[in-house]
Structures are given as C-alpha cells and as structure tokens.
Tab-separated table of C-alpha atoms in Angstrom:
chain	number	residue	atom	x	y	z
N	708	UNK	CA	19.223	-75.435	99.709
N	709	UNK	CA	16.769	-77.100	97.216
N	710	UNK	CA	14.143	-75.795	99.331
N	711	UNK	CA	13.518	-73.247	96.608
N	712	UNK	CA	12.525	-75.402	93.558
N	713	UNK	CA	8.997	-76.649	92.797
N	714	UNK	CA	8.164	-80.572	94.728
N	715	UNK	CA	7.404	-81.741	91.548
N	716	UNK	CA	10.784	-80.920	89.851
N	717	UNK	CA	13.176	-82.328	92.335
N	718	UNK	CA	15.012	-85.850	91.968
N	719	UNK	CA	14.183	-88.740	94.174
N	720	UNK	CA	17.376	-88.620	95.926
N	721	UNK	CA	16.658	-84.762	96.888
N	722	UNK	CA	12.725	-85.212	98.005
N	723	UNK	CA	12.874	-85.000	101.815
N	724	UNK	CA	11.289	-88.127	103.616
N	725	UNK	CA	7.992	-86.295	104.676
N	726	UNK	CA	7.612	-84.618	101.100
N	727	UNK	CA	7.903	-88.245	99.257
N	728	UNK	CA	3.903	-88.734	99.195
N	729	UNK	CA	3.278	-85.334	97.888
N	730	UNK	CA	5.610	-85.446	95.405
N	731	UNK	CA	4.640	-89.035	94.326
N	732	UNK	CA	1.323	-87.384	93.992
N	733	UNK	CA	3.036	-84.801	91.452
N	734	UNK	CA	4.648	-87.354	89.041
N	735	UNK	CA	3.065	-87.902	85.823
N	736	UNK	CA	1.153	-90.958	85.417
N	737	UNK	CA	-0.645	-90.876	82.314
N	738	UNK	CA	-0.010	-93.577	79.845
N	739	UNK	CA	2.747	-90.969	78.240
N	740	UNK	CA	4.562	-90.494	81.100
N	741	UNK	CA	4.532	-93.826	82.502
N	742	UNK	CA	6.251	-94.507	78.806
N	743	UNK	CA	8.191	-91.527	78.624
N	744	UNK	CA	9.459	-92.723	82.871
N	745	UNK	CA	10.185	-96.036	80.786
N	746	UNK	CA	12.438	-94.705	78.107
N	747	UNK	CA	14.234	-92.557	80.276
N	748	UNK	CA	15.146	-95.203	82.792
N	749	UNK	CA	16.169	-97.304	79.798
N	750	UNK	CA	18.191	-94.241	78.173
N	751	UNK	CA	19.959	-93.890	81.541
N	752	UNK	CA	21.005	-97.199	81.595
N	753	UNK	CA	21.957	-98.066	77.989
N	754	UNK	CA	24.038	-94.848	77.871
N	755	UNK	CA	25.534	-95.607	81.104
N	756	UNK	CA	26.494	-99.468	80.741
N	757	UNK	CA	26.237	-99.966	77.324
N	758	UNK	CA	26.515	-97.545	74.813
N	759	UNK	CA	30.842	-97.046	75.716
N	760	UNK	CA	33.521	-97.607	73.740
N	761	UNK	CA	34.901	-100.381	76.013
N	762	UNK	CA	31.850	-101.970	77.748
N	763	UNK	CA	32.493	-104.397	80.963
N	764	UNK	CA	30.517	-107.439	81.714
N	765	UNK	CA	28.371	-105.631	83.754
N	766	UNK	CA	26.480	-103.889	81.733
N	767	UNK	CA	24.700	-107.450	80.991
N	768	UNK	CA	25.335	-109.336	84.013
N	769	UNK	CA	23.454	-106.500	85.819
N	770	UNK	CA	19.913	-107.297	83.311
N	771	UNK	CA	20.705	-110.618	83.591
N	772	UNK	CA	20.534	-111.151	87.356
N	773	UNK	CA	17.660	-108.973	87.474
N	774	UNK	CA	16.011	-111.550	84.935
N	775	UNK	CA	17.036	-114.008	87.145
N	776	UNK	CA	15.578	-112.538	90.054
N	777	UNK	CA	12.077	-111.454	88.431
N	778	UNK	CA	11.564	-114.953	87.502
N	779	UNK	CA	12.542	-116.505	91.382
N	780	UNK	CA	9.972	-114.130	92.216
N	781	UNK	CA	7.310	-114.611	89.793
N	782	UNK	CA	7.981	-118.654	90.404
N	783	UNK	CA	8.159	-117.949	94.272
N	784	UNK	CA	4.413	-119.169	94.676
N	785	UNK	CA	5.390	-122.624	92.886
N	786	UNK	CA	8.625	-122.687	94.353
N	787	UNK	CA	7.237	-122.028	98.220
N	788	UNK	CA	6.008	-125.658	98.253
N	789	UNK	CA	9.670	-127.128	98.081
N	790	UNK	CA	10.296	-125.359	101.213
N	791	UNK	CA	12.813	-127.097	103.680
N	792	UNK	CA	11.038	-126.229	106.694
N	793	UNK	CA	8.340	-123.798	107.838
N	794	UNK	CA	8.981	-120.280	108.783
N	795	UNK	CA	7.736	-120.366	112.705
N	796	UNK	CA	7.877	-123.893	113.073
N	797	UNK	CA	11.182	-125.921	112.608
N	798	UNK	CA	9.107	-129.164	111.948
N	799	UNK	CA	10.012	-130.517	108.348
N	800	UNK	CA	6.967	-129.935	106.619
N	801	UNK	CA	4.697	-133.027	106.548
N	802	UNK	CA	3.735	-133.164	103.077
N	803	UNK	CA	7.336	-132.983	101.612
N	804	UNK	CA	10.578	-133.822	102.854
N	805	UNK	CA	14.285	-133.680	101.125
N	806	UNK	CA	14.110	-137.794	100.211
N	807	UNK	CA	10.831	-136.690	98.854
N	808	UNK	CA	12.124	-133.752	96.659
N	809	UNK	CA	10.693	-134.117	93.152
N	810	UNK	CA	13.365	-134.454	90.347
N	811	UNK	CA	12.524	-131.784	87.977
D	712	UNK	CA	31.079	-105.587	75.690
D	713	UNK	CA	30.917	-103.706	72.429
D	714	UNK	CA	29.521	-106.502	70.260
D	715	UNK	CA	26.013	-106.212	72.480
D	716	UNK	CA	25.598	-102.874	70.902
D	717	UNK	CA	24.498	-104.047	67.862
D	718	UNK	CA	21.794	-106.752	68.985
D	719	UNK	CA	20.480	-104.106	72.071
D	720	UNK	CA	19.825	-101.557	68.990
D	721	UNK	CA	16.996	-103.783	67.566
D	722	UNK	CA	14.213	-101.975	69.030
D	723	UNK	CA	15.735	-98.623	68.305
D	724	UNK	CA	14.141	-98.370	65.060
D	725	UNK	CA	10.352	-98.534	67.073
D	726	UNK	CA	11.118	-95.755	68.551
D	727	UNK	CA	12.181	-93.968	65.731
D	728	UNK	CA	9.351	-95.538	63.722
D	729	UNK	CA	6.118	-93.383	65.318
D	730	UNK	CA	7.876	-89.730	64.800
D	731	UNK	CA	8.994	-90.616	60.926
D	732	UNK	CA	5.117	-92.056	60.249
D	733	UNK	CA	3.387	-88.314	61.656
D	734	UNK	CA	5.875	-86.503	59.319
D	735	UNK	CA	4.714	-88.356	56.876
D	736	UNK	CA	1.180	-87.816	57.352
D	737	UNK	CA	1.136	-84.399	57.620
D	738	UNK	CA	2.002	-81.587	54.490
D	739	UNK	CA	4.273	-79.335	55.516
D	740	UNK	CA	4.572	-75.606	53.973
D	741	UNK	CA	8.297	-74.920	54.287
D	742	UNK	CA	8.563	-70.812	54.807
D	743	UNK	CA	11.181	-69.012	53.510
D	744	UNK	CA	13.071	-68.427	56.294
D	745	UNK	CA	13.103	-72.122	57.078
D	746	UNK	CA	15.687	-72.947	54.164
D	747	UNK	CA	18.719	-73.828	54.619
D	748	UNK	CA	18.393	-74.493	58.730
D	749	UNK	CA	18.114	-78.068	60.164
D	750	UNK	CA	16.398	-78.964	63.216
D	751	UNK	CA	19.821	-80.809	64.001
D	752	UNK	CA	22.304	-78.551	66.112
D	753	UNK	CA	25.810	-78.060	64.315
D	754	UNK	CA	27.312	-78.474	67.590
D	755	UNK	CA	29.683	-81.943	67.142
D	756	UNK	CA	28.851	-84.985	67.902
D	757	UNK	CA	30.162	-85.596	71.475
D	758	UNK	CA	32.563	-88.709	71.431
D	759	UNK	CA	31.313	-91.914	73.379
D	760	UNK	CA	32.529	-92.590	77.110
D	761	UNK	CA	35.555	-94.651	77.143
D	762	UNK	CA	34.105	-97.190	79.974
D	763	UNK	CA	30.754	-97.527	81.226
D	764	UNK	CA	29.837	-97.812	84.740
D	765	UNK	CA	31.699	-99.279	87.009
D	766	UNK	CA	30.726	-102.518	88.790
D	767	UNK	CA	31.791	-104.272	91.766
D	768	UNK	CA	32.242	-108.202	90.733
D	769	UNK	CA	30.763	-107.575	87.771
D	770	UNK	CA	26.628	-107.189	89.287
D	771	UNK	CA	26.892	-104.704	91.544
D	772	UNK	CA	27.418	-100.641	90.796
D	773	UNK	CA	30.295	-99.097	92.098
D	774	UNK	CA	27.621	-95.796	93.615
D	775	UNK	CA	26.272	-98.800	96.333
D	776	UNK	CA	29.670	-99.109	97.643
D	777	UNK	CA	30.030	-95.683	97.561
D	778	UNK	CA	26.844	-94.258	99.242
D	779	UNK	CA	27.864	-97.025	102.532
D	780	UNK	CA	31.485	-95.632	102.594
D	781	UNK	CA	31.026	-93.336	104.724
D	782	UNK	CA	29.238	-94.358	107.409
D	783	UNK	CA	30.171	-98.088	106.942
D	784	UNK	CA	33.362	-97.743	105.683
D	785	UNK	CA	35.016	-100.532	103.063
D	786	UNK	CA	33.533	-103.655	104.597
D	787	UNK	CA	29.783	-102.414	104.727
D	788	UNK	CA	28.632	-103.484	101.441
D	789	UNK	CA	29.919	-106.983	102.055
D	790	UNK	CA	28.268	-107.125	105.335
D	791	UNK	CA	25.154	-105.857	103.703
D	792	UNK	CA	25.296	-108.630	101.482
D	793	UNK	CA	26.209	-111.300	104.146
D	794	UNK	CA	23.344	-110.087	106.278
D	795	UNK	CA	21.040	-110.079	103.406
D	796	UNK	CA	21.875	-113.632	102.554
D	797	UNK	CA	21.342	-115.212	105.605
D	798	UNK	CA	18.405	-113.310	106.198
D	799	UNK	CA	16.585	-114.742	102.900
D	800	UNK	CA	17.814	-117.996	103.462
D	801	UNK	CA	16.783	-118.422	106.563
D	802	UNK	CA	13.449	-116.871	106.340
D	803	UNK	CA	13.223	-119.243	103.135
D	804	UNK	CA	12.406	-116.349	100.378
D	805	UNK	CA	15.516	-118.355	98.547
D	806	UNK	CA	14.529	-121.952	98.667
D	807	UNK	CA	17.562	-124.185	98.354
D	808	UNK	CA	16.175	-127.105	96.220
D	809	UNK	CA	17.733	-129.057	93.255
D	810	UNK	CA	17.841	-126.321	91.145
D	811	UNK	CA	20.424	-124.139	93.828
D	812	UNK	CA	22.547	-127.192	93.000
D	813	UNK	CA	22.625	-126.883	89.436
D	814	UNK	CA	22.722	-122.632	89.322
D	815	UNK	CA	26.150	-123.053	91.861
D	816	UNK	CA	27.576	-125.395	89.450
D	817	UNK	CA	26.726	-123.040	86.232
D	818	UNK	CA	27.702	-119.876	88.304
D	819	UNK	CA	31.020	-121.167	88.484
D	820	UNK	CA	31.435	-122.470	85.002
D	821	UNK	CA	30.388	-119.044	84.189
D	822	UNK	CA	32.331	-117.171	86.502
D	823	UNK	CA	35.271	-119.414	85.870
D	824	UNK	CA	34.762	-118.962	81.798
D	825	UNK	CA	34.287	-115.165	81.938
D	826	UNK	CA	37.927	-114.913	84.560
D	827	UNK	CA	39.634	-116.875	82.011
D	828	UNK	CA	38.583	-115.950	78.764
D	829	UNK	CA	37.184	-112.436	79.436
D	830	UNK	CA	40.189	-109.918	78.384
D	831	UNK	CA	40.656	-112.067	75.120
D	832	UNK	CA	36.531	-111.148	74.190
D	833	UNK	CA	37.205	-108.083	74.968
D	834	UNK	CA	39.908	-107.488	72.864
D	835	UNK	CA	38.555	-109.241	69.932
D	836	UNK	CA	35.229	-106.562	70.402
D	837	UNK	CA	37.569	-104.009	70.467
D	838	UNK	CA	39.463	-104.947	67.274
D	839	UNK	CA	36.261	-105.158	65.416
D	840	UNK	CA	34.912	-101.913	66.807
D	841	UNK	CA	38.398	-100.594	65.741
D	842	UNK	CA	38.318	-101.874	62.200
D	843	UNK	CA	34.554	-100.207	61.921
D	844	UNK	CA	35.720	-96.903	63.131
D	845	UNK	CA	38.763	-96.896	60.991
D	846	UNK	CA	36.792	-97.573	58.140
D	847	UNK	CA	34.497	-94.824	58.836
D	848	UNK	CA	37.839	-92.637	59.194
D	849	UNK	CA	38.807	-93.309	55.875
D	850	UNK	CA	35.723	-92.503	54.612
D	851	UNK	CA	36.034	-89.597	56.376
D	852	UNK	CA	38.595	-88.631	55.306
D	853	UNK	CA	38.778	-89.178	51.737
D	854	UNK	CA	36.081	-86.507	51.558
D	855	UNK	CA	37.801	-84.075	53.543
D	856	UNK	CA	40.700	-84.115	51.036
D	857	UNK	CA	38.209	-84.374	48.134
D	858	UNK	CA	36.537	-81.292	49.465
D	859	UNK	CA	39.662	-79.585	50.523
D	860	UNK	CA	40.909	-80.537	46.664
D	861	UNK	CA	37.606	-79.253	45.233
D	862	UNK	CA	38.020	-75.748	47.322
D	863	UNK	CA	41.722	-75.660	46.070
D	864	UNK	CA	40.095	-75.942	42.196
D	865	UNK	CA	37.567	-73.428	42.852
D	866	UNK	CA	40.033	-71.292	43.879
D	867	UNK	CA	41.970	-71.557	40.746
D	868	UNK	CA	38.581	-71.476	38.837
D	869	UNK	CA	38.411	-67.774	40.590
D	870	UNK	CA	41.656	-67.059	39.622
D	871	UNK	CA	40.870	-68.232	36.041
D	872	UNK	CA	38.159	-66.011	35.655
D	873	UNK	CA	40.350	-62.768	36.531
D	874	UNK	CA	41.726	-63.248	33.483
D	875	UNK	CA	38.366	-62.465	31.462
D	876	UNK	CA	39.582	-59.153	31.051
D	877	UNK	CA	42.376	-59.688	28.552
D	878	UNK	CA	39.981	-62.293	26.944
D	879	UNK	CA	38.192	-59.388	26.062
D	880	UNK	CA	40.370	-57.470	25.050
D	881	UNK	CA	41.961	-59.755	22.743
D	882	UNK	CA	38.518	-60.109	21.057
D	883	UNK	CA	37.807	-56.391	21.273
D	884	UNK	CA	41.151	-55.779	18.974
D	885	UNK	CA	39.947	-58.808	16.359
D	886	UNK	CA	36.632	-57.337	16.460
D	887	UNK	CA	38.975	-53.986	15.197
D	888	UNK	CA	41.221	-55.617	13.012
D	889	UNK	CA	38.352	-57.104	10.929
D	890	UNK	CA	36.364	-53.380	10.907
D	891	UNK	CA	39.597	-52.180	9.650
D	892	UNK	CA	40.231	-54.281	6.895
D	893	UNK	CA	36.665	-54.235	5.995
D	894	UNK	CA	36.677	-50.783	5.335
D	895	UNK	CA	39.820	-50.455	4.013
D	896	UNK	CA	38.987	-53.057	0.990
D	897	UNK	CA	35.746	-50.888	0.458
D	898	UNK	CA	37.834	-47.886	-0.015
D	899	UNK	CA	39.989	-49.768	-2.502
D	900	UNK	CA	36.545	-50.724	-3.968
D	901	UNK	CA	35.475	-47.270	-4.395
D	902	UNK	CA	38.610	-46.110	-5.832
D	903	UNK	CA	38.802	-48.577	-8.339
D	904	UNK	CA	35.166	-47.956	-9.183
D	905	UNK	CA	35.972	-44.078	-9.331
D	906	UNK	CA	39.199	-44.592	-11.311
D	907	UNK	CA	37.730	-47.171	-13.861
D	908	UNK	CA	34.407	-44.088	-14.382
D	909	UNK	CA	37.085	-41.836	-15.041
D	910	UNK	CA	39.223	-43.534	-17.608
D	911	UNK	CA	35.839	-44.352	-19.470
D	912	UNK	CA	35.315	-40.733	-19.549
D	913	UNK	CA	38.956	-40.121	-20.663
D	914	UNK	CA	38.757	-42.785	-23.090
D	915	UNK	CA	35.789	-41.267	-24.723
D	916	UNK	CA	36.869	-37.937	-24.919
D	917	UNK	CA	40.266	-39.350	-26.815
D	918	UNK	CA	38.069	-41.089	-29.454
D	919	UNK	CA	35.646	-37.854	-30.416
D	920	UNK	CA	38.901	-35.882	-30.357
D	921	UNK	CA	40.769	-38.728	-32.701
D	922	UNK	CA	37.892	-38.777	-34.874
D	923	UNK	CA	37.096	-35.329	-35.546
D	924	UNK	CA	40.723	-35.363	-35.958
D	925	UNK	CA	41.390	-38.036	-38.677
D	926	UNK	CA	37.954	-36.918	-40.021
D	927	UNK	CA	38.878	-33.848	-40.883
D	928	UNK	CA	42.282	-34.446	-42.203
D	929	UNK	CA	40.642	-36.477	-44.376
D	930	UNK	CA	38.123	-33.774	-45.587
D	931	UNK	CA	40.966	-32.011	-46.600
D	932	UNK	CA	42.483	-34.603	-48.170
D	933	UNK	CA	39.917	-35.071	-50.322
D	934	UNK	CA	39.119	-31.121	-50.553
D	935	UNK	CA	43.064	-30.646	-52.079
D	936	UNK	CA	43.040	-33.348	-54.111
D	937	UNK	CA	39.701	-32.750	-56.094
D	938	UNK	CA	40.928	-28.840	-55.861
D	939	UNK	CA	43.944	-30.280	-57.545
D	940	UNK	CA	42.784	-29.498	-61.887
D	941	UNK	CA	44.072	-31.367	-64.457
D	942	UNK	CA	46.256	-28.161	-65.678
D	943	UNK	CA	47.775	-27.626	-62.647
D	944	UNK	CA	48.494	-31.127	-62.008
D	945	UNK	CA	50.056	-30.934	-65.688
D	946	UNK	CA	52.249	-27.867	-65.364
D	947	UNK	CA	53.319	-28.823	-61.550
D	948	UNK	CA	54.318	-32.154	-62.987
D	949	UNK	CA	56.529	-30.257	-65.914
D	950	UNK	CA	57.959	-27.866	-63.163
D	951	UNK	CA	58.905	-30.805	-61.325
D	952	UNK	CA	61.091	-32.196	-64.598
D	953	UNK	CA	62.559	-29.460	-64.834
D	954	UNK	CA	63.516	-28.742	-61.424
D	955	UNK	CA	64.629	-32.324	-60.949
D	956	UNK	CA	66.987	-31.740	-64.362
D	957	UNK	CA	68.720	-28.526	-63.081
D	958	UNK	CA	69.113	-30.058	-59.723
D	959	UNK	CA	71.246	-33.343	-61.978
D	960	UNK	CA	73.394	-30.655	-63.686
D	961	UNK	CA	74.204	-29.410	-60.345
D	962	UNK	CA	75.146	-32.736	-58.823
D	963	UNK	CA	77.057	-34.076	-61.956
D	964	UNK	CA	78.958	-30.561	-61.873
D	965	UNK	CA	80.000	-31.368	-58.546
D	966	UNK	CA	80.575	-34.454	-58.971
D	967	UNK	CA	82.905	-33.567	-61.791
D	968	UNK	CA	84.434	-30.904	-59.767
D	969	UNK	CA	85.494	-33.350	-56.811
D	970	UNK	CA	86.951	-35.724	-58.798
C-alpha cells in the first residue's frame, strides 16, 4: 500500500528488503544531513525518554548501557588478550592463563 | 527522572546559538505587512507527555517485546536474550575477566539502590518540578487577573468618556453665562454714559435759562429803581402817610366800636 510514495521518502521500517540498497543510495549524506540525521535521532529520543513530566530510569540507563557497550567494544582489541580460551581450540591459551590474570 | 532535564539541556543553547548569530549578521527591512505577525504559531503550547517510554527492566524498550509478541509470544524476548548471552560468552566477544567480577558486584549495588530508593527520587523530582510549575502558575496568573483588571478599567475609562457630552455642555452654558453678563454690564455702561450726556445737557440748559432769568430781573430792578425820581419817590412816600393814618382811624374806630 506504500507502493505509491517516492523510495526516498519512506521509513526504514516500510523499505522492502530488496529496495534497502536503493534507498540507502537516496538518503542524504552531505555533512548537513548526516547532522541534521544526528539531531533528529537525538530529538526522537530526548522527547521520547526524557523530556516527560514523570521520567523513568530508563531514559538514562538506556545511554548508559550503550556507553557501556561502546567502550567493551572500542577496548575489545585490548581486552581479546585476556581471553579464557581460544575460539576453535579449547586449549587454554599458552601465553596467559587464569593464575596468570593481571590485576588491573 | 525530571531533575536530568536540566543538566541534558546544556548543549541546547549550541544549537540555538548558529540561527541567533545569522540574524544578527544580516539587516533586515521589515515590510509593512510584516508588523504585528510572529514567525511563532499562536496555536498553544502542547502540554508535555506524562511518562516517557516505556522500558522493560529499566534498559530495554517496551516496542522489542512488542514486535516478538506475536510470533514468539511472552517468553521470546527473554529467550532472545538467553540465546544472545550464551552465544557471546561462549564465542568470547564478552570476556569474563576481573573486571566481570567487579561490574556484577556494582550492578547489584546499583540495581539493589535504584529498587530501594527509586520511588522516593522520584517523588522528590516531582515535588521540585511541582514547586517550579506552581510558581510559574502564579505568575501566570497574577497577570491574567492584572490584565483581566486592566480590561475591566478600560472599560470604565469608555464609559467615562460617554459622559464628555454633558462636560460640554456644562462649559457651553458658562461660556453663555459669561457672554451674557458681559454684555449686559456694557449695556448698563452705555446707559449710564447716555444718561450722564443727557443730564449735562439738561443741566446746561437750566443755568442759561436761570441766568437770563435772574439777569433780567435784575435789569429791571435796576431800570425801576433809577426810573424811580426824587418827586415821585417824595409824593409816594407822603401818600403812603397818609394812607397809613386813615387806615389807624379806621382800626382805632373799630377798636372803639368792639369794646
């Protein structure tokens, strides 16, 4: 029924699965609307969360944990060589083992 | 929680900042027809949601929950999240090393702190968000009844001025009054004026008549008394003996007689 309306005017959630490239390719990236994308995510989400008369915790728990999350994964590369065991191979890795574990 | 508002809004002003700076910048030539009309719509305000989005445990939107439910049914989220779990630690993307140990043990203080003294936060956030909108109320409305008090004494101002017509004519009939009496003490003027002219006139018309009077009584005065001769004088003066004799004989004679 939204077959009607222009690709590059739908929402995500009503782009078909074969049109996602194409309209990906109709999005705006200049600097403007990668900043104008930004603000309106961020509009979305303060009016929906935050900007209430009777907020819930979850409003910052939610940009908390994502914090928390973005910085496991940025520290993933550092964090990879505490690993308990290898992926494919359930040897204990050589170079470190749990008695080994540094204290940080 | 409401409090958040307030620090969140710090890097409102940035955004606001870049518009304010162009309108600077730039003249404007306001046209006629642009008086009196604001860019801002006179529509109100529209009041703030009374909760925001809901969240499942406090992380997780509600709309998750509720895109599974139908084709997983109540449980699927959790399995989700179960399944997810094990996958990542098994596969390792989550390392458990010391620090696992420490988040558990601060997720629960957390977790423990937020079930225990959550509601009382809240309602301390609410109470100050109350006071501040109450305040604003009152401001509010003390100028709606100043305003609805100043229409109320225009009115009567209106009504006030009605009454310029008998102002008027109250000064219209002093305005008359004084004409009046203006020109009636110029008519006494000219009457006395007149009248005063008119007994000078009098007055000199009484004195020539007096005085040709008196002087010609006196001409004739003089006329019959130098006309008067010594002779006549004489013999008038012996008539006048004689006459004044006979007239004693009479009187003593009847005198005589009425005794």
């Amino acid at each position: 029924s939204l077959d009607r309306f222009p690709l590059g005017e739908k929402r995500l959630m009503d782009v078909k699965l074969g049109e996602l490239g194409s309209w990906l390719g109709k999005r705006d990236f200049t600097p403007n609307g990668v900043l104008a994308s930004i603000r309106n995510g961020h509009d979305r989400y303060y009016n929906k969360y935050i900007n209430v008369k009777k907020g819930g915790i979850g409003g910052v728990a939610m940009l908390l944990v994502g914090y928390v999350a973005l910085s496991y994964m940025w520290e993933y590369d550092h964090l990879s060589e505490y690993r308990l065991w290898e992926y494919d191979d359930l040897r204990v890795p050589t170079t470190y083992s749990i008695i080994h574990l540094k204290a940080l | 929680m409401g409090t958040l508002n307030s620090t969140l809004k710090f890097y409102m002003p940035v955004l606001t900042i870049v518009p304010t700076i162009k309108s600077a910048c730039l003249p404007r030539l306001v046209q006629l027809s642009h008086l009196h009309t604001s860019p801002n719509s006179q529509a109100p305000v529209p009041a703030l949601p009374e909760k925001g989005g809901k969240t499942r445990h406090g992380i997780i939107p509600e709309e998750i929950f509720q895109l599974l439910y139908p084709k997983t049914g109540v449980t699927g989220p959790y399995m989700l999240g179960a399944g997810l779990l094990t996958y990542i630690l098994s596969k390792e993307i989550y390392i458990i090393n010391h620090e696992t140990f420490a988040a558990a043990c601060m997720g629960t203080v957390i977790i423990y702190g937020v079930r225990k003294f959550g509601p009382d936060v809240a309602a301390f956030a609410d109470k100050l968000n109350e006071e501040k909108v109450q305040k604003a109320q009152e401001v509010k409305d003390l100028a709606m009844t100043s305003l609805a008090q100043a229409v109320l004494d225009e009115k009567k101002e209106q009504w006030r001025a009605e009454g310029r017509q008998m102002l008027f004519d109250a000064k219209r009939n002093n305005v008359a009054m004084l004409l009046e009496t203006n020109r009636r003490e110029r008519v006494h003027m000219v009457t006395n004026e007149v009248k005063k002219r008119l007994d000078y006139q009098i007055a000199l018309q009484t004195l020539h008549r007096r005085m040709e009077q008196e002087h010609m009584v006196n001409w004739v005065e003089k006329n019959v008394v130098t006309s008067i001769t010594p002779q006549q004088e004489k013999t008038s003066i012996a008539k006048c003996i004689t006459d004044l004799k006979v007239l004693a004989k009479v009187q003593q004679a009847k005198a005589t007689v009425a005794i």
